[in-house]
Short mmCIF file of C-alpha atoms and ligand atoms in Angstrom, two decimals:
data_model
loop_
_atom_site.label_atom_id
_atom_site.label_comp_id
_atom_site.label_asym_id
_atom_site.label_seq_id
_atom_site.Cartn_x
_atom_site.Cartn_y
_atom_site.Cartn_z
CA MET A 1 43.71 -2.35 63.38
CA HIS A 2 44.43 -5.70 64.58
CA THR A 3 46.03 -8.47 62.29
CA ARG A 4 44.73 -11.97 61.97
CA PRO A 5 45.94 -15.00 60.08
CA LEU A 6 44.95 -15.51 56.51
CA PRO A 7 41.60 -17.10 55.47
CA PRO A 8 41.54 -20.24 53.55
CA ASP A 9 41.26 -18.61 50.08
CA VAL A 10 43.98 -16.21 50.80
CA ASP A 11 46.43 -19.03 52.54
CA ALA A 12 45.63 -21.88 50.82
CA SER A 13 46.94 -24.80 52.87
CA ALA A 14 46.95 -27.26 50.11
CA PRO A 15 50.45 -28.87 49.50
CA ALA A 16 52.80 -27.05 47.29
CA VAL A 17 52.28 -28.29 43.49
CA ALA A 18 55.94 -29.46 42.53
CA VAL A 19 58.18 -31.87 41.16
CA PRO A 20 61.40 -32.47 42.80
CA SER A 21 64.53 -30.97 41.12
CA SER A 22 65.69 -34.56 40.17
CA ASP A 23 62.83 -34.56 37.75
CA LEU A 24 64.22 -31.75 35.65
CA PRO A 25 64.97 -33.22 32.38
CA ALA A 26 68.28 -32.55 30.31
CA ARG A 27 66.12 -30.93 27.54
CA CYS A 28 62.69 -30.64 26.58
CA ASP A 29 60.73 -28.73 23.73
CA VAL A 30 59.77 -25.69 25.32
CA LEU A 31 60.95 -24.29 28.76
CA VAL A 32 58.37 -21.62 30.57
CA VAL A 33 60.01 -19.61 33.18
CA GLY A 34 57.43 -18.01 35.38
CA ALA A 35 54.18 -19.85 36.54
CA GLY A 36 52.08 -16.62 36.61
CA PRO A 37 49.06 -16.28 34.26
CA ALA A 38 51.18 -15.70 31.26
CA GLY A 39 53.54 -18.83 31.73
CA CYS A 40 50.75 -21.01 32.80
CA ALA A 41 48.84 -20.09 29.61
CA VAL A 42 51.69 -20.81 27.43
CA ALA A 43 52.48 -24.12 29.29
CA THR A 44 48.74 -25.33 28.91
CA LEU A 45 48.53 -24.84 25.39
CA LEU A 46 51.81 -26.17 24.28
CA ALA A 47 51.54 -29.27 26.59
CA ARG A 48 48.13 -29.73 25.18
CA ALA A 49 49.28 -29.86 21.69
CA GLY A 50 51.82 -32.45 22.90
CA ARG A 51 54.97 -30.55 23.12
CA GLU A 52 57.27 -31.40 26.40
CA VAL A 53 56.98 -28.52 28.39
CA VAL A 54 58.98 -27.79 31.33
CA LEU A 55 57.46 -24.84 33.77
CA VAL A 56 59.71 -23.59 36.42
CA ASP A 57 59.08 -20.78 39.10
CA ALA A 58 61.35 -19.11 41.54
CA GLN A 59 58.62 -19.92 44.20
CA ALA A 60 57.04 -23.01 45.40
CA PHE A 61 53.28 -22.92 44.84
CA PRO A 62 50.86 -21.84 46.13
CA ARG A 63 52.38 -18.58 46.46
CA ASP A 64 51.11 -15.14 46.95
CA LYS A 65 51.42 -12.46 44.38
CA THR A 66 50.70 -8.77 45.04
CA CYS A 67 47.64 -8.02 43.05
CA GLY A 68 44.11 -6.52 43.17
CA ASP A 69 42.78 -9.82 42.22
CA GLY A 70 40.12 -8.47 39.87
CA LEU A 71 39.38 -10.73 37.04
CA ILE A 72 37.75 -8.33 34.22
CA PRO A 73 36.05 -9.74 31.08
CA ASP A 74 39.25 -10.21 29.21
CA ALA A 75 40.40 -12.46 31.87
CA HIS A 76 37.18 -14.36 31.77
CA ALA A 77 37.74 -14.79 27.96
CA ALA A 78 41.15 -15.92 28.19
CA LEU A 79 40.30 -18.41 31.16
CA ALA A 80 37.45 -19.81 28.88
CA ARG A 81 40.11 -20.03 26.01
CA LEU A 82 42.25 -22.38 28.39
CA GLY A 83 39.40 -24.52 29.41
CA VAL A 84 39.73 -23.46 33.20
CA LEU A 85 36.93 -20.70 33.55
CA GLU A 86 34.51 -22.94 35.40
CA ALA A 87 37.08 -24.26 37.79
CA VAL A 88 38.10 -20.61 38.56
CA MET A 89 34.50 -19.27 38.93
CA ALA A 90 33.69 -22.25 41.16
CA ARG A 91 36.20 -20.67 43.58
CA ALA A 92 35.96 -16.78 42.65
CA HIS A 93 33.73 -13.95 44.25
CA ARG A 94 31.13 -12.89 41.45
CA VAL A 95 30.64 -9.10 41.26
CA GLU A 96 28.10 -7.34 38.95
CA ALA A 97 30.02 -3.98 38.19
CA VAL A 98 32.99 -1.95 38.19
CA ARG A 99 32.01 1.21 40.14
CA CYS A 100 33.93 4.21 39.25
CA VAL A 101 33.88 7.00 41.56
CA GLY A 102 34.97 10.51 40.88
CA PRO A 103 36.58 13.07 43.27
CA SER A 104 33.00 14.63 43.77
CA GLY A 105 31.76 11.13 45.24
CA ASN A 106 29.44 10.78 42.01
CA SER A 107 29.73 7.18 40.52
CA ILE A 108 28.91 5.07 37.57
CA ASP A 109 28.48 1.40 37.40
CA LEU A 110 29.85 -0.37 34.65
CA PRO A 111 28.32 -4.09 34.29
CA GLY A 112 30.47 -6.89 32.94
CA GLU A 113 31.75 -10.36 33.67
CA LEU A 114 33.55 -9.82 36.73
CA ALA A 115 34.87 -11.67 39.57
CA VAL A 116 37.83 -11.59 42.37
CA LEU A 117 39.80 -14.26 43.26
CA PRO A 118 43.03 -14.21 45.41
CA ARG A 119 45.98 -14.68 43.30
CA ARG A 120 47.25 -17.48 45.60
CA VAL A 121 44.33 -19.62 44.63
CA LEU A 122 43.96 -18.41 41.04
CA ASP A 123 47.66 -18.95 39.86
CA GLU A 124 47.62 -22.19 41.95
CA LEU A 125 44.62 -23.37 39.97
CA LEU A 126 46.22 -22.20 36.51
CA CYS A 127 49.51 -24.15 37.28
CA ARG A 128 47.58 -27.33 38.35
CA HIS A 129 45.72 -26.93 34.84
CA ALA A 130 49.01 -26.58 33.12
CA ILE A 131 50.28 -29.87 35.06
CA ALA A 132 46.90 -31.66 33.89
CA ALA A 133 47.49 -30.73 30.41
CA GLY A 134 51.06 -32.54 30.55
CA ALA A 135 53.31 -29.51 31.89
CA ARG A 136 56.08 -30.74 34.28
CA PHE A 137 56.43 -28.11 37.15
CA VAL A 138 59.37 -27.89 38.95
CA ALA A 139 59.70 -25.32 41.58
CA PRO A 140 61.18 -23.53 43.56
CA MET A 141 63.61 -23.22 40.60
CA ARG A 142 65.20 -19.72 39.68
CA PHE A 143 66.01 -18.70 36.08
CA GLU A 144 69.51 -17.26 36.08
CA LYS A 145 70.63 -16.73 32.52
CA PRO A 146 69.97 -18.31 28.99
CA ILE A 147 72.45 -20.74 27.29
CA LEU A 148 73.35 -19.29 23.96
CA ASN A 149 74.57 -21.63 21.14
CA ASP A 150 78.21 -20.42 21.33
CA GLY A 151 77.54 -17.16 19.51
CA VAL A 152 76.84 -18.76 16.21
CA ALA A 153 74.60 -16.31 14.52
CA THR A 154 71.31 -17.22 12.51
CA THR A 155 70.66 -15.80 9.40
CA ALA A 156 67.60 -14.21 10.67
CA ASP A 157 69.49 -12.53 14.00
CA VAL A 158 73.04 -11.51 14.21
CA SER A 159 72.75 -12.46 18.03
CA PRO A 160 73.25 -16.01 19.15
CA ARG A 161 70.18 -18.14 19.59
CA VAL A 162 68.85 -18.99 23.07
CA VAL A 163 68.96 -22.79 23.44
CA GLY A 164 68.24 -23.26 26.83
CA ALA A 165 68.72 -22.11 30.53
CA TRP A 166 70.78 -21.91 33.68
CA LEU A 167 68.55 -22.36 36.59
CA ARG A 168 69.37 -22.46 40.34
CA GLN A 169 67.69 -24.04 43.17
CA GLY A 170 69.45 -23.16 46.26
CA GLU A 171 73.06 -23.58 45.92
CA ARG A 172 72.73 -25.95 42.95
CA SER A 173 72.70 -24.96 39.41
CA PHE A 174 70.85 -26.92 36.64
CA GLU A 175 71.41 -26.49 33.01
CA ILE A 176 68.21 -27.46 30.71
CA ARG A 177 68.18 -27.21 26.76
CA ALA A 178 64.98 -26.23 24.90
CA ASP A 179 63.88 -25.53 21.36
CA TRP A 180 62.17 -22.63 22.73
CA VAL A 181 62.48 -20.72 26.02
CA ILE A 182 59.46 -18.45 27.04
CA LEU A 183 60.34 -15.75 29.63
CA ALA A 184 57.04 -15.21 31.96
CA THR A 185 58.75 -13.72 34.75
CA GLY A 186 56.31 -10.62 35.37
CA ALA A 187 57.57 -7.24 36.15
CA ALA A 188 60.91 -8.64 37.73
CA LEU A 189 63.78 -6.79 36.22
CA VAL A 190 66.72 -9.43 36.78
CA PRO A 191 65.45 -12.07 34.30
CA LEU A 192 64.49 -9.54 31.62
CA THR A 193 68.00 -7.96 31.98
CA ALA A 194 69.59 -11.50 31.75
CA VAL A 195 68.07 -12.19 28.29
CA ASP A 196 68.85 -8.82 27.20
CA LEU A 197 65.43 -7.59 26.52
CA CYS A 198 64.94 -4.85 28.91
CA GLN A 199 64.76 -1.44 27.19
CA ARG A 200 63.41 0.57 30.26
CA ARG A 201 64.50 -0.31 33.92
CA SER A 202 61.91 1.78 35.58
CA PRO A 203 58.64 0.28 36.15
CA SER A 204 55.46 2.14 34.61
CA GLY A 205 53.74 2.14 38.29
CA ILE A 206 53.93 1.00 41.61
CA ALA A 207 50.75 -0.30 43.89
CA LEU A 208 50.17 -1.24 47.45
CA ARG A 209 47.56 -3.94 48.35
CA GLY A 210 46.07 -5.54 51.51
CA TYR A 211 43.32 -7.55 52.63
CA VAL A 212 40.72 -6.66 55.10
CA HIS A 213 38.14 -8.70 57.04
CA ASN A 214 35.02 -6.61 58.00
CA PRO A 215 31.81 -8.36 57.94
CA ALA A 216 29.80 -5.23 58.31
CA MET A 217 31.00 -3.94 55.24
CA ALA A 218 29.73 -7.01 53.22
CA ALA A 219 26.31 -5.39 52.15
CA GLN A 220 28.04 -2.13 51.48
CA ILE A 221 30.81 -2.87 49.08
CA ARG A 222 29.62 -5.21 46.36
CA SER A 223 31.21 -3.99 43.37
CA MET A 224 34.74 -3.47 42.43
CA ASP A 225 35.23 0.33 43.48
CA VAL A 226 37.79 2.25 41.83
CA VAL A 227 38.24 5.88 43.18
CA TRP A 228 39.85 8.84 41.70
CA HIS A 229 40.89 11.93 43.73
CA ARG A 230 43.38 14.65 43.61
CA SER A 231 44.58 13.34 46.72
CA LEU A 232 45.85 10.05 44.82
CA ARG A 233 47.29 12.00 41.81
CA PRO A 234 48.60 10.24 39.59
CA GLY A 235 46.68 7.20 40.68
CA TYR A 236 43.70 5.96 42.27
CA GLY A 237 42.36 3.44 44.95
CA TRP A 238 40.27 0.45 45.02
CA VAL A 239 38.43 -2.14 46.98
CA PHE A 240 37.46 -5.24 45.57
CA PRO A 241 35.33 -7.77 47.66
CA VAL A 242 37.14 -11.16 47.50
CA GLY A 243 34.10 -13.18 49.32
CA GLY A 244 33.90 -14.39 53.04
CA ASP A 245 33.70 -10.73 54.30
CA VAL A 246 37.33 -10.22 53.00
CA PHE A 247 38.14 -7.11 50.77
CA ASN A 248 41.32 -6.26 48.71
CA ILE A 249 42.10 -2.87 48.97
CA GLY A 250 44.93 -0.89 47.63
CA VAL A 251 46.32 2.33 45.81
CA GLY A 252 48.27 2.55 42.48
CA ILE A 253 50.51 5.46 41.24
CA LEU A 254 50.78 5.37 37.35
CA PRO A 255 52.32 8.68 36.17
CA GLY A 256 52.09 7.54 32.33
CA ARG A 257 54.59 6.71 29.64
CA GLY A 258 57.70 8.95 29.74
CA LYS A 259 56.66 10.71 33.19
CA PRO A 260 59.05 10.13 36.05
CA MET A 261 57.93 8.21 38.86
CA PRO A 262 57.08 10.62 41.89
CA GLU A 263 58.53 10.26 45.11
CA VAL A 264 55.73 9.00 47.05
CA ASN A 265 55.01 6.52 49.90
CA LEU A 266 52.39 4.33 49.32
CA ARG A 267 51.14 3.89 52.90
CA SER A 268 50.55 7.67 52.62
CA VAL A 269 48.44 7.37 49.64
CA LEU A 270 46.70 4.59 51.15
CA ASP A 271 45.83 7.15 54.18
CA ALA A 272 44.51 9.57 51.77
CA PHE A 273 42.66 7.05 50.12
CA THR A 274 40.70 6.30 53.31
CA HIS A 275 40.25 9.83 53.82
CA CYS A 276 38.64 10.79 50.62
CA TYR A 277 36.50 7.46 50.12
CA ALA A 278 34.12 6.94 52.98
CA PRO A 279 33.61 3.08 52.47
CA ALA A 280 37.24 2.63 52.59
CA GLN A 281 37.47 4.51 55.72
CA ALA A 282 34.77 2.36 57.34
CA LEU A 283 36.49 -0.64 56.00
CA MET A 284 39.83 -0.05 57.77
CA ALA A 285 38.21 1.37 60.83
CA GLY A 286 36.12 -1.52 61.72
CA GLY A 287 38.14 -4.22 59.98
CA THR A 288 40.72 -6.70 60.74
CA LEU A 289 43.98 -6.46 58.68
CA VAL A 290 44.67 -10.06 56.91
CA GLY A 291 48.30 -10.68 56.61
CA ASP A 292 50.59 -7.47 55.62
CA PHE A 293 50.42 -4.77 53.03
CA LYS A 294 52.55 -5.40 50.10
CA GLY A 295 53.76 -3.17 47.35
CA ALA A 296 54.90 -4.14 43.66
CA PRO A 297 55.94 -2.58 40.50
CA LEU A 298 53.90 -2.63 37.35
CA ARG A 299 54.94 -2.67 33.73
CA CYS A 300 52.46 -1.35 31.31
CA SER A 301 51.55 -0.54 27.80
CA LEU A 302 53.54 -3.27 25.93
CA ASP A 303 56.50 -1.06 26.23
CA GLY A 304 60.00 -1.02 27.81
CA ALA A 305 60.98 -4.61 26.44
CA GLY A 306 61.80 -6.44 23.22
CA HIS A 307 59.39 -9.03 22.67
CA SER A 308 61.57 -11.73 21.43
CA ARG A 309 64.94 -12.88 20.21
CA THR A 310 65.84 -15.94 18.48
CA GLY A 311 64.88 -19.05 20.49
CA LEU A 312 63.00 -17.02 23.12
CA LEU A 313 59.84 -15.33 23.14
CA ALA A 314 58.92 -13.06 26.26
CA VAL A 315 55.08 -12.89 27.43
CA GLY A 316 52.94 -11.16 30.00
CA GLU A 317 54.20 -8.56 32.31
CA ALA A 318 57.78 -9.13 31.29
CA ILE A 319 56.79 -7.05 27.87
CA GLY A 320 54.36 -4.82 29.63
CA SER A 321 51.18 -6.49 29.19
CA THR A 322 49.26 -4.65 31.96
CA TYR A 323 47.12 -1.79 31.39
CA ALA A 324 48.21 1.71 32.32
CA PHE A 325 45.24 3.49 33.85
CA THR A 326 43.67 0.66 35.70
CA GLY A 327 46.79 -1.70 36.40
CA GLU A 328 44.84 -4.56 34.98
CA GLY A 329 46.96 -7.30 33.43
CA ILE A 330 45.96 -10.70 34.38
CA GLY A 331 43.92 -11.20 31.29
CA LYS A 332 46.11 -9.59 29.01
CA ALA A 333 49.24 -11.70 30.37
CA MET A 334 47.25 -14.83 29.38
CA GLU A 335 46.53 -13.41 25.90
CA THR A 336 50.10 -12.74 25.36
CA GLY A 337 50.74 -16.21 26.44
CA ILE A 338 48.11 -17.64 24.20
CA HIS A 339 49.76 -15.58 21.28
CA ALA A 340 53.09 -16.96 22.00
CA ALA A 341 51.93 -20.77 22.10
CA GLU A 342 49.89 -20.23 18.66
CA ALA A 343 52.86 -18.56 17.26
CA ILE A 344 54.95 -21.58 18.34
CA LEU A 345 52.77 -24.11 16.80
CA ALA A 346 51.94 -22.43 13.73
CA GLY A 347 55.43 -21.46 12.64
CA ALA A 348 58.03 -23.56 10.69
CA SER A 349 60.96 -21.46 11.52
CA ASP A 350 62.64 -18.91 14.28
CA ALA A 351 61.89 -16.25 11.84
CA GLU A 352 58.29 -16.97 11.05
CA VAL A 353 57.44 -17.75 14.75
CA ARG A 354 58.90 -14.38 15.98
CA ALA A 355 57.04 -12.37 13.05
CA ASP A 356 53.90 -14.16 13.98
CA TYR A 357 54.10 -13.44 17.50
CA ASP A 358 55.35 -9.52 16.72
CA ALA A 359 52.19 -9.29 14.33
CA ARG A 360 49.75 -10.66 17.01
CA LEU A 361 51.17 -8.28 19.80
CA ALA A 362 50.78 -5.34 17.17
CA ARG A 363 47.26 -6.04 16.94
CA LEU A 364 46.84 -5.62 20.73
CA LYS A 365 48.74 -2.56 20.85
CA PRO A 366 46.08 0.11 19.81
CA ARG A 367 44.26 -0.93 23.16
CA PHE A 368 47.19 -0.74 24.85
CA ASP A 369 47.56 2.73 23.61
CA LEU A 370 44.24 3.61 24.48
CA TYR A 371 44.37 2.62 27.94
CA GLU A 372 47.96 5.04 27.84
CA ARG A 373 46.01 7.93 26.72
CA ALA A 374 43.22 7.43 29.22
CA ASN A 375 45.96 7.20 32.04
CA ARG A 376 45.79 11.23 31.86
CA VAL A 377 42.85 10.71 34.22
CA ASN A 378 45.17 9.52 36.84
CA ALA A 379 46.85 12.88 36.97
CA GLN A 380 43.95 15.06 36.30
CA PRO A 381 41.19 13.16 38.14
CA TRP A 382 38.39 15.87 37.58
CA LEU A 383 38.12 14.40 34.33
CA THR A 384 36.38 11.42 35.85
CA ASP A 385 33.71 13.57 37.35
CA LEU A 386 33.09 14.81 33.79
CA VAL A 387 32.86 11.53 32.34
CA ILE A 388 30.49 10.10 35.03
CA TRP A 389 28.51 13.18 34.76
CA ARG A 390 28.02 12.96 31.00
CA ALA A 391 27.66 8.94 31.25
CA ARG A 392 24.78 9.20 33.65
CA ARG A 393 23.04 11.51 31.28
CA SER A 394 23.74 9.34 27.99
CA PRO A 395 22.75 5.63 27.93
CA ARG A 396 24.69 5.43 24.73
CA LEU A 397 27.99 6.84 26.31
CA HIS A 398 27.35 4.60 29.51
CA ARG A 399 26.94 1.71 27.13
CA ARG A 400 30.13 2.56 25.06
CA MET A 401 31.99 2.67 28.43
CA ALA A 402 30.69 -0.68 29.46
CA GLY A 403 31.67 -1.99 25.87
CA LEU A 404 35.38 -0.93 26.61
CA LEU A 405 35.44 -2.82 29.70
CA ASN A 406 34.04 -5.91 27.97
CA GLU A 407 35.99 -5.24 24.92
CA THR A 408 32.81 -5.33 22.91
CA SER A 409 32.96 -2.02 21.40
CA ASN A 410 36.05 -0.74 19.46
CA PRO A 411 37.69 1.70 21.35
CA GLY A 412 38.20 3.78 18.57
CA ASN A 413 38.81 7.31 18.99
CA LEU A 414 37.53 7.82 22.28
CA PHE A 415 40.10 9.72 23.78
CA SER A 416 40.94 11.70 20.61
CA LEU A 417 39.61 15.20 19.92
CA LYS A 418 37.03 13.63 17.55
CA GLY A 419 36.13 11.19 20.41
CA TRP A 420 35.74 14.13 22.80
CA LEU A 421 33.33 16.22 20.49
CA ARG A 422 31.33 12.91 20.21
CA PHE A 423 31.39 12.56 23.99
CA PHE A 424 29.81 15.86 24.42
CA THR A 425 27.24 15.36 21.63
CA GLU A 426 25.81 11.87 21.65
C1 FAD B 501 49.24 -4.16 43.47
C2 FAD B 501 48.86 -4.78 42.17
C3 FAD B 501 47.34 -4.80 41.69
C4 FAD B 501 47.22 -5.33 40.70
N1 FAD B 501 45.65 -5.42 40.54
C5 FAD B 501 45.21 -6.15 39.33
C6 FAD B 501 43.85 -6.76 39.02
O1 FAD B 501 42.99 -6.45 40.15
N2 FAD B 501 43.33 -7.26 37.89
C7 FAD B 501 44.56 -7.60 37.22
O2 FAD B 501 44.02 -7.93 35.96
N3 FAD B 501 45.83 -7.17 37.10
C8 FAD B 501 46.39 -6.44 38.40
N4 FAD B 501 47.43 -6.32 38.78
C9 FAD B 501 48.48 -6.68 37.48
C10 FAD B 501 48.75 -8.23 37.32
O3 FAD B 501 49.28 -8.52 38.73
C11 FAD B 501 49.74 -8.32 36.46
O4 FAD B 501 49.32 -8.01 34.94
C12 FAD B 501 49.97 -10.04 36.24
O5 FAD B 501 50.31 -10.73 37.33
C13 FAD B 501 51.00 -10.59 35.21
O6 FAD B 501 51.04 -11.69 35.13
P1 FAD B 501 52.36 -12.60 34.60
O7 FAD B 501 52.10 -13.91 34.34
O8 FAD B 501 53.06 -11.74 33.29
O9 FAD B 501 53.53 -12.24 35.58
P2 FAD B 501 53.31 -12.65 37.27
O10 FAD B 501 51.99 -12.93 37.84
O11 FAD B 501 54.01 -11.63 38.16
O12 FAD B 501 54.08 -14.23 37.46
C14 FAD B 501 55.43 -14.19 37.02
C15 FAD B 501 56.13 -15.52 37.74
O13 FAD B 501 57.44 -15.52 37.56
C16 FAD B 501 58.08 -15.92 38.44
N5 FAD B 501 59.52 -15.37 38.55
C17 FAD B 501 59.99 -14.15 38.57
N6 FAD B 501 61.47 -13.95 38.34
C18 FAD B 501 61.71 -15.28 38.23
C19 FAD B 501 62.80 -16.12 37.93
N7 FAD B 501 64.22 -15.41 37.93
N8 FAD B 501 63.05 -17.44 37.63
C20 FAD B 501 61.88 -18.06 37.64
N9 FAD B 501 60.85 -17.52 37.94
C21 FAD B 501 60.58 -16.25 38.44
C22 FAD B 501 57.49 -15.35 39.79
O14 FAD B 501 57.87 -15.82 41.07
C23 FAD B 501 55.87 -15.20 39.47
O15 FAD B 501 55.31 -16.48 39.87
C24 FAD B 501 47.84 -5.70 39.80
C25 FAD B 501 49.15 -5.51 40.15
C26 FAD B 501 49.67 -5.11 41.24
C27 FAD B 501 51.12 -4.85 41.44
#
């Protein structure tokens, strides 16, 4: 396979969106660290509400983010809530369905509001949107550690309050004070540890993805194909059309809560994927690799991290806002960001803000737990064949599965004993 330069939508040539470090104020109302979907969501809503927001990121934008680039219905809803859906959809490649493919090769299509857009483009759009709302973006600017209020304990918490952050750009250090610091640094372990919220160092999963240009496959891969097979255990493979005859292809390994990460070489898993799924094989065989394959960790199921400490809220993948089972997290990252912003706007005190934010996350938790239970499919892919076999015979079950993707039906007990009984009878 040949390698060719990145096409425009993957390698956006627009100038970096950033303000020089000299523009970093000494203080602000809210410092948002990390300009991925979670951070941009908080920054947009708080800036729009009139708060003085500084948004920093370790990387200058536009920047790549290793991802499948799939926007599922929860992402569409969050983008709409932020007022940026139209701008995103003007650049994104619309897709009609998620195609779930079992080990036997049988498949079922789940329709929904779906699209694919390289994160290089999506995140720059979100960042520009936050800037347009009034946030000040400074990058590259790396968060190093929080500034604490000299050990003076608040009544609500015995630990000192976070009152700002130490940031670094090259050799220079910067100090910025803020009423609230938002940690939106994704699956990165160092910042999470620096704010003392890390409860589990190991990720929930790992994944690898690359872009492949192959015009011959444009008519054949039109949905977001997700494939389960015993050679991909405990995980899955995917091929998502990005548009412009380019496809995002990748594999993820998600062993499930409490299970050790198997020693796997993701490139070998990718090879296994191209062997077990004919469209992936055809894509790779006749295609041109665009850029390099890249791997990244995932933190899932709202597990593995504290959500806040006095003066600081953590949002997005930093608190595990990615779904186990499917590895999707763009929508839920934005949702946690929206909740953090709303909690800050509504709360009169530190304690109120933190309690409100916690309660909001607790309401999201059952859905994460459901995806965690569904994650057993990644270890036992024959279950997908069973589900596909049933859903192809039961329009009602098919609708329920689509409702789950679209978040229009209550997941309820789909993966409980009662749910399984219904599964075989309805
Ligand atoms: C291979 C792969 C495929 C995936 N596919 C999909 C998919 O198809 N659909 C989907 O919905 N989800 C997918 N996900 C999950 C998705 O990428 C995450 O859920 C999502 O990016 C989380 O958003 P976030 O804003 O919390 O973090 P991120 O998007 O990771 O953003 C964090 C930001 O923080 C910055 N940062 C980190 N450390 C520092 C620091 N010290 N100082 C300053 N800034 C810092 C980073 O530069 C980055 O810009 C995939 C993940 C992987 C790894």
